PDB file of C-alpha atoms in Angstrom:
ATOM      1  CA  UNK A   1       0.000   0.000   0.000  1.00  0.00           C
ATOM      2  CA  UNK A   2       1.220   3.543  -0.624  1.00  0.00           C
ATOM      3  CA  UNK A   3       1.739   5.375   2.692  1.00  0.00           C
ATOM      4  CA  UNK A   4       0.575   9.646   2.341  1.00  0.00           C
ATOM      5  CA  UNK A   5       2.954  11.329   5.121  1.00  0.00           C
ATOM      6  CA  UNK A   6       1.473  14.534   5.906  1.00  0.00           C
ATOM      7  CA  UNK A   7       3.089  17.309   7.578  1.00  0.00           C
ATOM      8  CA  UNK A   8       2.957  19.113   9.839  1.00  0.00           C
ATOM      9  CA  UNK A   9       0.353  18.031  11.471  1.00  0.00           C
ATOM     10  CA  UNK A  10      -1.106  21.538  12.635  1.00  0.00           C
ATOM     11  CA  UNK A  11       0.203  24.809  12.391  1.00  0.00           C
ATOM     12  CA  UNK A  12      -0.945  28.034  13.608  1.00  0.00           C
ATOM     13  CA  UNK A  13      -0.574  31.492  11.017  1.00  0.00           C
ATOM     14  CA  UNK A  14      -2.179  34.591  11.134  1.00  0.00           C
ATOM     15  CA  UNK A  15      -4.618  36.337   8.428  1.00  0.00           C
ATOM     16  CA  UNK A  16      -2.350  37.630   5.104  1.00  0.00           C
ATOM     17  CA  UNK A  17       0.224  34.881   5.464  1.00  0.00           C
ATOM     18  CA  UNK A  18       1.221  32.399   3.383  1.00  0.00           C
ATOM     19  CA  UNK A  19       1.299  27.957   4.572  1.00  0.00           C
ATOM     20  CA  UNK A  20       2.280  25.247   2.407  1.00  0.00           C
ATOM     21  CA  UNK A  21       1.281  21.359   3.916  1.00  0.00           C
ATOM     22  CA  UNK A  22       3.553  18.298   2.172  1.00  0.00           C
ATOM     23  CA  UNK A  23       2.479  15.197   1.563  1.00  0.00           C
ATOM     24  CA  UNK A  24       4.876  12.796   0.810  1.00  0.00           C
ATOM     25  CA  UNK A  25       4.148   9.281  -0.716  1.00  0.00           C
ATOM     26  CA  UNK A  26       5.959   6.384   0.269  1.00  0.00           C
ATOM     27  CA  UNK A  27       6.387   5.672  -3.868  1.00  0.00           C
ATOM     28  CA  UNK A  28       6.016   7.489  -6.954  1.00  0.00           C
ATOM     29  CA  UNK A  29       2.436   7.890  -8.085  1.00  0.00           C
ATOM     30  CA  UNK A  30       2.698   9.974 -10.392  1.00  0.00           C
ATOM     31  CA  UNK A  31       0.283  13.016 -10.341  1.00  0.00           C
ATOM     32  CA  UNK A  32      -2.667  11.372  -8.674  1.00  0.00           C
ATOM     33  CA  UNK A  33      -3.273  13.492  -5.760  1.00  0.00           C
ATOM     34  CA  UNK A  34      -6.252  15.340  -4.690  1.00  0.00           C
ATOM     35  CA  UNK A  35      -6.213  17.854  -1.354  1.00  0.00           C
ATOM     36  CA  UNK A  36      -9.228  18.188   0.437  1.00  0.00           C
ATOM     37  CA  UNK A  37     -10.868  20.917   3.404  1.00  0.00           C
ATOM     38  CA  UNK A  38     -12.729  19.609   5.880  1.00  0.00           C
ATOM     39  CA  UNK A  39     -14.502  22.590   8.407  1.00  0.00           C
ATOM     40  CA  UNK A  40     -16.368  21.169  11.586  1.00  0.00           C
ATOM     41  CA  UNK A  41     -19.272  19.246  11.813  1.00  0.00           C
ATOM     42  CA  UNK A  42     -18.597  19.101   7.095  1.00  0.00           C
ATOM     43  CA  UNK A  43     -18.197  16.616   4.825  1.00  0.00           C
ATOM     44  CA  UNK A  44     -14.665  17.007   3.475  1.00  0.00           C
ATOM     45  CA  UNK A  45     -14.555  19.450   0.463  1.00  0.00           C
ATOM     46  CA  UNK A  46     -12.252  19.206  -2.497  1.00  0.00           C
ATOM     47  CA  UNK A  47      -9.811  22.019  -3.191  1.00  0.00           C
ATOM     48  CA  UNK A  48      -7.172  20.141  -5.807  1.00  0.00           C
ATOM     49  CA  UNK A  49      -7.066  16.753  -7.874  1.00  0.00           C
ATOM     50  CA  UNK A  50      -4.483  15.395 -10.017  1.00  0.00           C
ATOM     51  CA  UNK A  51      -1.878  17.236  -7.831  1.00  0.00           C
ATOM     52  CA  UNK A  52      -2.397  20.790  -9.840  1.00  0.00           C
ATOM     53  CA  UNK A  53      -6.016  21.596 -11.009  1.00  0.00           C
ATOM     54  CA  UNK A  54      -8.036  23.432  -8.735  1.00  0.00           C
ATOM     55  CA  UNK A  55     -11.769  22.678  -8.282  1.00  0.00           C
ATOM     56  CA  UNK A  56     -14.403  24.126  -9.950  1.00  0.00           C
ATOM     57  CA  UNK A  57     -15.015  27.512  -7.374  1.00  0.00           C
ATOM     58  CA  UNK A  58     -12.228  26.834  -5.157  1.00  0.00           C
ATOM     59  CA  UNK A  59     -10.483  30.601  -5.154  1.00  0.00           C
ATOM     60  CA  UNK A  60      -6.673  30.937  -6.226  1.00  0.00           C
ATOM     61  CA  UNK A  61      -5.224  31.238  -2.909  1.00  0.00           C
ATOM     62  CA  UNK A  62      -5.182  27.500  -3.045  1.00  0.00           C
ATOM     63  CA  UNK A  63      -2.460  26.358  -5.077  1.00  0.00           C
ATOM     64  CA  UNK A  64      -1.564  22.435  -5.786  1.00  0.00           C
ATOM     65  CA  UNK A  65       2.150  21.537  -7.135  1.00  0.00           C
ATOM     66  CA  UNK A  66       4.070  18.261  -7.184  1.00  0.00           C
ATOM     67  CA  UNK A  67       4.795  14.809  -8.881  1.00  0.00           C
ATOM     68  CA  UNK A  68       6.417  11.650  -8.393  1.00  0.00           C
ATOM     69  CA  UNK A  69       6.165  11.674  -4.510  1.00  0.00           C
ATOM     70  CA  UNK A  70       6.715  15.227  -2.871  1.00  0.00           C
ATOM     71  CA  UNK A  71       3.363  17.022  -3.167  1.00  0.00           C
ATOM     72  CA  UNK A  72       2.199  20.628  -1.553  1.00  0.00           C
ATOM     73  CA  UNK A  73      -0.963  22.796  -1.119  1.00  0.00           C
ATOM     74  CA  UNK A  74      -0.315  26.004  -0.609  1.00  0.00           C
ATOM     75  CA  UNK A  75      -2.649  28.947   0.503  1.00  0.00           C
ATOM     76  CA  UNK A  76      -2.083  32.142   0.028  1.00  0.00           C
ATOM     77  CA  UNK A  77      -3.201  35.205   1.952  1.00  0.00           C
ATOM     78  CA  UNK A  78      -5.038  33.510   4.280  1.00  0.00           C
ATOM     79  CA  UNK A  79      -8.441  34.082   5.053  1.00  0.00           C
ATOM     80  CA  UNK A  80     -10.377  33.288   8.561  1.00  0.00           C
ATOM     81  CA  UNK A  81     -12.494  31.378   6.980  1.00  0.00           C
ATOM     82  CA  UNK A  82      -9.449  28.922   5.823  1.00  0.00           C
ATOM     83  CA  UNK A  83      -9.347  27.565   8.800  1.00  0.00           C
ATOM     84  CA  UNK A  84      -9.764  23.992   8.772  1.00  0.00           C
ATOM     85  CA  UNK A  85      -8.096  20.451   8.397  1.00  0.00           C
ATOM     86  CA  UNK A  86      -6.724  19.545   5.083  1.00  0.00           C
ATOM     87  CA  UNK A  87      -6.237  16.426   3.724  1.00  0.00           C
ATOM     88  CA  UNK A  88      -4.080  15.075   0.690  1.00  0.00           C
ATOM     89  CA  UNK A  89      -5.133  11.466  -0.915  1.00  0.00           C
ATOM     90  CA  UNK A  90      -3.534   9.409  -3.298  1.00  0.00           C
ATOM     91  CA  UNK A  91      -5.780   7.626  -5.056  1.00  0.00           C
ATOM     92  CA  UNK A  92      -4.079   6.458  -8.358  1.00  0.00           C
ATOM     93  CA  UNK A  93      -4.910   2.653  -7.450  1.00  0.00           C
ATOM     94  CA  UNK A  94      -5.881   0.507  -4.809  1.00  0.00           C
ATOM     95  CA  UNK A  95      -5.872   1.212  -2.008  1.00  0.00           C
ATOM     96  CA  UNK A  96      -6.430   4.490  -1.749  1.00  0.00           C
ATOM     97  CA  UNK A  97      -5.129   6.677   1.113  1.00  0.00           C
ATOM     98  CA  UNK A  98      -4.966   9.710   2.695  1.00  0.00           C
ATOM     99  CA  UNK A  99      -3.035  11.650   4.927  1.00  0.00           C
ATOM    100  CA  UNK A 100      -3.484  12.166   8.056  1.00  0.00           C
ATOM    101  CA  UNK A 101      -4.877  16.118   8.195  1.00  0.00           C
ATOM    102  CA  UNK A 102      -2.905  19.384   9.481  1.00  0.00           C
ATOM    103  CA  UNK A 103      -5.064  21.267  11.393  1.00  0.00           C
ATOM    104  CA  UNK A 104      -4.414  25.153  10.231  1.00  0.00           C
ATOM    105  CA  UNK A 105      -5.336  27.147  13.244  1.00  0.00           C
ATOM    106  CA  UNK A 106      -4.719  31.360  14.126  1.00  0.00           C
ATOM    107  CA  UNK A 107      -2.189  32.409  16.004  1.00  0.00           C
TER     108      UNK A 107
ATOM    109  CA  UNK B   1     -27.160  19.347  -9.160  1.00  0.00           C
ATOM    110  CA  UNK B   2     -25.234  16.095  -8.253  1.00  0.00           C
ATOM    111  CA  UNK B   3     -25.948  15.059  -4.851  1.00  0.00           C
ATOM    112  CA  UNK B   4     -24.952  11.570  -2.656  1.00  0.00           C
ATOM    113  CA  UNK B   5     -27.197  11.026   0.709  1.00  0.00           C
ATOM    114  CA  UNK B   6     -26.134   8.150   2.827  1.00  0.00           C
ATOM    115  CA  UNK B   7     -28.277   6.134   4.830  1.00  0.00           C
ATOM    116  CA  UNK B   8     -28.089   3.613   7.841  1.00  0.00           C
ATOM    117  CA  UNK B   9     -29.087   2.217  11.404  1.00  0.00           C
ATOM    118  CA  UNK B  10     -27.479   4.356  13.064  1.00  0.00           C
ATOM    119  CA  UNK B  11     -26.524   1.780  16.362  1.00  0.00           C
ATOM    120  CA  UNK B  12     -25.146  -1.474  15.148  1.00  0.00           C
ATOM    121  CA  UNK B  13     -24.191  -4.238  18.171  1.00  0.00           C
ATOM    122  CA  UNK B  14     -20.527  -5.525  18.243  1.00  0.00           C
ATOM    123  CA  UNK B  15     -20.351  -8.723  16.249  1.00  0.00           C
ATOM    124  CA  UNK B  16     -23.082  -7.772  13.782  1.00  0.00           C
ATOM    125  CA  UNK B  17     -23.361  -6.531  10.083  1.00  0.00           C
ATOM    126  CA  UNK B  18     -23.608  -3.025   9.316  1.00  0.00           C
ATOM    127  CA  UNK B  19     -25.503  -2.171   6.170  1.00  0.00           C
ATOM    128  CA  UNK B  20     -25.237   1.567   4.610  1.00  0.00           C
ATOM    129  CA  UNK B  21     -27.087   2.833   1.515  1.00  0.00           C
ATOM    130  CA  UNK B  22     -25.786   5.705  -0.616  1.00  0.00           C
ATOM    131  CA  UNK B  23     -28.444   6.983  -3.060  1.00  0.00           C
ATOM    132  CA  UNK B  24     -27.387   9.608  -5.716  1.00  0.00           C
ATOM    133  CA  UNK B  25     -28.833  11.459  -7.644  1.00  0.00           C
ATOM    134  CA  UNK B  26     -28.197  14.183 -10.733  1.00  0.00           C
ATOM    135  CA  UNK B  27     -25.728  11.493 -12.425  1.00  0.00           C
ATOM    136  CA  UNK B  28     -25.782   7.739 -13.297  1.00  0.00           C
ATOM    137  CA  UNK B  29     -23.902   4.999 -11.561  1.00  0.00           C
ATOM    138  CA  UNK B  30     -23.343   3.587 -15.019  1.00  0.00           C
ATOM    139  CA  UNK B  31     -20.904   6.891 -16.176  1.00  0.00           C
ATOM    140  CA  UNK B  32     -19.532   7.412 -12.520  1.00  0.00           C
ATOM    141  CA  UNK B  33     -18.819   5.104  -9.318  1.00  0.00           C
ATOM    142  CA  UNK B  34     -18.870   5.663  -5.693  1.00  0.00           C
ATOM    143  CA  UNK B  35     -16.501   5.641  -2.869  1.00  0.00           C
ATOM    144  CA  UNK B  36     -16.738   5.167   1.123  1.00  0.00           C
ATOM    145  CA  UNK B  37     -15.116   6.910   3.308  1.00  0.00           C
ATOM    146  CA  UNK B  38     -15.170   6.221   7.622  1.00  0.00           C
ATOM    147  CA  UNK B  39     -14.290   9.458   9.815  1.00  0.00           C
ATOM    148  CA  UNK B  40     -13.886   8.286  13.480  1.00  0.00           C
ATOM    149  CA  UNK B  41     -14.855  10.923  16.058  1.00  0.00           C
ATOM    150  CA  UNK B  42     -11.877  13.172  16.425  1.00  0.00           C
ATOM    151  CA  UNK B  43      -9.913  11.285  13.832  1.00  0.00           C
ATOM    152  CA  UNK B  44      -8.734  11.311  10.089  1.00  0.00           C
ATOM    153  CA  UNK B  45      -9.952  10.175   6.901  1.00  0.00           C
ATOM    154  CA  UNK B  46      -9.928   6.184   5.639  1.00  0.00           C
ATOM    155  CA  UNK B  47     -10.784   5.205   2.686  1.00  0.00           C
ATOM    156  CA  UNK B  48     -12.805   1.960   2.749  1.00  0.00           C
ATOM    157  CA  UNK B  49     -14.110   0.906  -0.471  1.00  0.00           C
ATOM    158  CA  UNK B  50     -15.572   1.687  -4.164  1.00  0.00           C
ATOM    159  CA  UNK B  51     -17.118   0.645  -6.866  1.00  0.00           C
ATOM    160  CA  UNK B  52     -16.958   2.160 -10.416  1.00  0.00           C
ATOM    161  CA  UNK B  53     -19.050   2.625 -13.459  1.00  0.00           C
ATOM    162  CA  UNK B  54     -18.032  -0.842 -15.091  1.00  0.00           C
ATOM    163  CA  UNK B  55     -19.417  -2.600 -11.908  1.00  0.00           C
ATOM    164  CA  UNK B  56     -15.529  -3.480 -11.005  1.00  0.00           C
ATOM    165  CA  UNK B  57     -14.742  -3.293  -6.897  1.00  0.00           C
ATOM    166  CA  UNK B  58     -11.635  -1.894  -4.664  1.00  0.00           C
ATOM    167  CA  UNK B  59     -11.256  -2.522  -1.154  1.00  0.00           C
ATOM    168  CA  UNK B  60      -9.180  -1.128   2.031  1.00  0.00           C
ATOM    169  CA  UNK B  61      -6.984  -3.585   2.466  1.00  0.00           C
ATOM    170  CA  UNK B  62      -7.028  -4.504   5.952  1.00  0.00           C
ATOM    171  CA  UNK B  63     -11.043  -4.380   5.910  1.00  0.00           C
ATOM    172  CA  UNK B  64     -10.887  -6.280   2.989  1.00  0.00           C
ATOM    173  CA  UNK B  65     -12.082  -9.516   4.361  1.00  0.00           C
ATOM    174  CA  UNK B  66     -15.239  -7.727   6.534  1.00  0.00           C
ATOM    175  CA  UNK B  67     -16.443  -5.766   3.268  1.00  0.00           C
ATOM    176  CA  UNK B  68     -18.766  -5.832   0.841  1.00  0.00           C
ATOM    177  CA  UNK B  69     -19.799  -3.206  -1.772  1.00  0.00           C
ATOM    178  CA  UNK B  70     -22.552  -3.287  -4.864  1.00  0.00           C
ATOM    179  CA  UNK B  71     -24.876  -1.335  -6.603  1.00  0.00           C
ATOM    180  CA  UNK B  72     -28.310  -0.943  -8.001  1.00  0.00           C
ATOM    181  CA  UNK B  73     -28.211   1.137 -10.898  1.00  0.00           C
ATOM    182  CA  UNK B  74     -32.023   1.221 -11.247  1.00  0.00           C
ATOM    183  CA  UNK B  75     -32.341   2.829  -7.977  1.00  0.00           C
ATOM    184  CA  UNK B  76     -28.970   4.724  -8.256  1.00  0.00           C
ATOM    185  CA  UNK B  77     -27.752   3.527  -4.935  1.00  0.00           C
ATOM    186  CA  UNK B  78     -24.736   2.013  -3.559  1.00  0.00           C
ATOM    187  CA  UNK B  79     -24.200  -0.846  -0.750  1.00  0.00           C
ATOM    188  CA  UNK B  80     -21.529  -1.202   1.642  1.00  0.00           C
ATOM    189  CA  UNK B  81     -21.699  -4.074   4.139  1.00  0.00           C
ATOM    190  CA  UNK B  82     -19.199  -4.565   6.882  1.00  0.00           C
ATOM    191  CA  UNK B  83     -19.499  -7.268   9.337  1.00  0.00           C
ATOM    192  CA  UNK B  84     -18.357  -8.566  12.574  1.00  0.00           C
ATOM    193  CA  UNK B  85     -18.413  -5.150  13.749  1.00  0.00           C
ATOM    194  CA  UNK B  86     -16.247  -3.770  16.832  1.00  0.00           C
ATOM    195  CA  UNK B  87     -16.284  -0.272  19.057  1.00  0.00           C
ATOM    196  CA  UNK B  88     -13.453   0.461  16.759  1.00  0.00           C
ATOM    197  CA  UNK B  89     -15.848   0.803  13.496  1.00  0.00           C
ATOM    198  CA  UNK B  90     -17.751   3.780  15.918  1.00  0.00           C
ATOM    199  CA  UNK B  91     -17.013   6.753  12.788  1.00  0.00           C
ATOM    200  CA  UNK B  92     -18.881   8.940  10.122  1.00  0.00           C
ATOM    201  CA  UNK B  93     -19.867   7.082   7.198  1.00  0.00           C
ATOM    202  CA  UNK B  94     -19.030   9.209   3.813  1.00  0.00           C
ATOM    203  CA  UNK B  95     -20.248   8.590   0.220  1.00  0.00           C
ATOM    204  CA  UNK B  96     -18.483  10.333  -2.744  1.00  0.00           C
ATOM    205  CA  UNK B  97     -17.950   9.863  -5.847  1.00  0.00           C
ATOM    206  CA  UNK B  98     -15.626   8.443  -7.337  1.00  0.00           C
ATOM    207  CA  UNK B  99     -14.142   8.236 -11.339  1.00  0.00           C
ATOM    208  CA  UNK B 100     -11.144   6.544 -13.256  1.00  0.00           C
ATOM    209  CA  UNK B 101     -10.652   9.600 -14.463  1.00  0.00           C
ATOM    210  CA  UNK B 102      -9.132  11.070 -11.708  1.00  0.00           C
ATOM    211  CA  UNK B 103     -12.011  13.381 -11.202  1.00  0.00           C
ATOM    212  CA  UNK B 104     -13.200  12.063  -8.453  1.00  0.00           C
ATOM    213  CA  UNK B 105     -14.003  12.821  -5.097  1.00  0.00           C
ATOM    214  CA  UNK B 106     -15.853  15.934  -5.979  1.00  0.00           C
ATOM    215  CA  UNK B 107     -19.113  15.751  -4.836  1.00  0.00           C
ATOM    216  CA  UNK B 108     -19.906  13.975  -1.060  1.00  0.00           C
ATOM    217  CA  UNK B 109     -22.606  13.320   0.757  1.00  0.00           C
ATOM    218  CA  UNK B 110     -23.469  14.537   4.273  1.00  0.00           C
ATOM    219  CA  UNK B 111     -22.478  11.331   5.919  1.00  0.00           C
ATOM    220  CA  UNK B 112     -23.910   8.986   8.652  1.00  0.00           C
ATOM    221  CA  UNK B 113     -22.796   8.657  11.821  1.00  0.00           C
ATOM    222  CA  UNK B 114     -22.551   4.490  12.983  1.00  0.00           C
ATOM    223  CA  UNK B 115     -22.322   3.654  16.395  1.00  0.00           C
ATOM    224  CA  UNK B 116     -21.282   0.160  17.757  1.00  0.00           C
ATOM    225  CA  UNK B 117     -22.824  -0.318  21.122  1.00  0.00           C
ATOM    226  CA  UNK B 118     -24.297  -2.974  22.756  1.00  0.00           C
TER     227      UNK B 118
END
C-alpha cells in the first residue's frame, strides 16, 4: 500500500500569510493526488485533484504543485475562513489513502 | 445538481453486520462510481471501499475480508456491508464519488454517523 505522510500536522498562522502542507508518498504515483478541506461538523470538500487543477469555485489562494512523490498545497493570503483540516489522498490505485490532516489554526 | 445522501441504522451491536445505503442522484452509476469513506470521532480520513461505473470493486486492504460493496443502478444507490463489527468501526460514514478519471471525489454526501454499542 502507498503510505501519504502529511506534515505538519497543525500549524498556527495569522490572516495575510502564506502555509504550504507536504504530503509525501511512500512511492512514486505519479500526479494522482487530490487535497481536500474539511470545516467542523462538514463533509470534506475538495480544493485540488491530479496534484495541480483546482476545483471548480475553489479561489486561487489555493495552489496544488508536485509529482512523483513530494506534493504541496499552498494557501495564500489567508483568510479566517481557511481555517480547517486539510487532507491530501492518493488515489491512483488501490488502495487508496490519505493523509493524516494538518489542522491550520490562528495564532 | 449532483448530490450523494447516505443512509443507515445508526446503532449497530458488536459482532453484527452493518448495512449503509448511498443513493445519488443528478448522475448515473453507469458513467460514474462511488466511494466510502469512515471518519472516526476526532480522527482522520480512511478510505474503505468503491465501486466504479463498469461494476468493477476496490477494497481497504485490511477491511478487505469484513467488506462488501454493490450497486443498483435502477435505484442509483450504492451498498456497503461490513461485518463482525467492533467499538473500533464507531465513525462517520461518507459517500463520494468516485471516477477513473481522476475526477473524483468531488461531490460527497453529508455522511452517517454508525455507532457500535451494545
Amino acid at each position: 500500500d502507498t503510505v501519504m505522510t502529511q506534515s505538519p500536522a497543525s500549524m498556527s498562522t495569522s490572516v495575510g500569510e502564506r502555509v504550504t502542507v507536504n504530503c509525501k508518498a511512500s512511492q512514486s504515483v505519479g500526479r494522482v493526488v487530490a487535497w481536500f478541506q474539511q470545516k467542523p461538523g462538514q463533509s470534506p470538500k475538495r480544493l485540488i485533484y491530479l496534484a495541480t487543477n483546482r476545483h471548480t469555485g475553489v479561489p486561487d489562494r489555493f495552489t496544488g504543485s508536485g509529482s512523483g512523490r513530494d506534493f504541496t498545497l499552498t494557501i495564500s493570503n489567508v483568510e479566517a475562513e481557511d481555517l480547517a483540516v486539510y487532507y491530501c489522498l492518493y488515489y491512483g490505485s488501490i488502495p487508496y489513502t490519505f493523509g493524516a490532516g494538518t489542522k491550520l489554526e490562528l495564532k | 445538481q449532483v448530490q450523494l445522501k447516505e443512509s443507515g441504522p445508526g446503532t449497530v451491536q458488536p459482532s453484527r453486520t452493518l448495512s449503509l445505503t448511498c443513493t445519488v442522484s443528478g448522475y448515473s452509476l453507469i458513467n460514474y462510481g462511488v466511494s466510502w469513506v469512515r471518519q472516526p470521532p476526532g480522527k482522520g480520513l480512511e478510505w474503505i471501499a468503491a465501486i466504479w461505473s463498469g461494476g468493477s470493486t476496490g477494497y481497504n486492504s485490511v477491511l478487505k475480508s469484513r467488506l462488501s460493496i454493490s450497486r443498483d443502478t435502477s435505484k442509483s444507490q450504492v451498498l456497503l456491508k461490513m461485518n463482525s463489527l467492533q467499538t473500533e468501526d464507531t465513525a462517520m460514514y461518507f459517500c463520494a464519488r468516485d471516477d477513473y478519471s481522476g475526477d473524483g471525489f468531488d461531490h460527497w454526501g453529508q455522511g452517517v454517523m454508525v455507532t457500535v454499542s451494545s
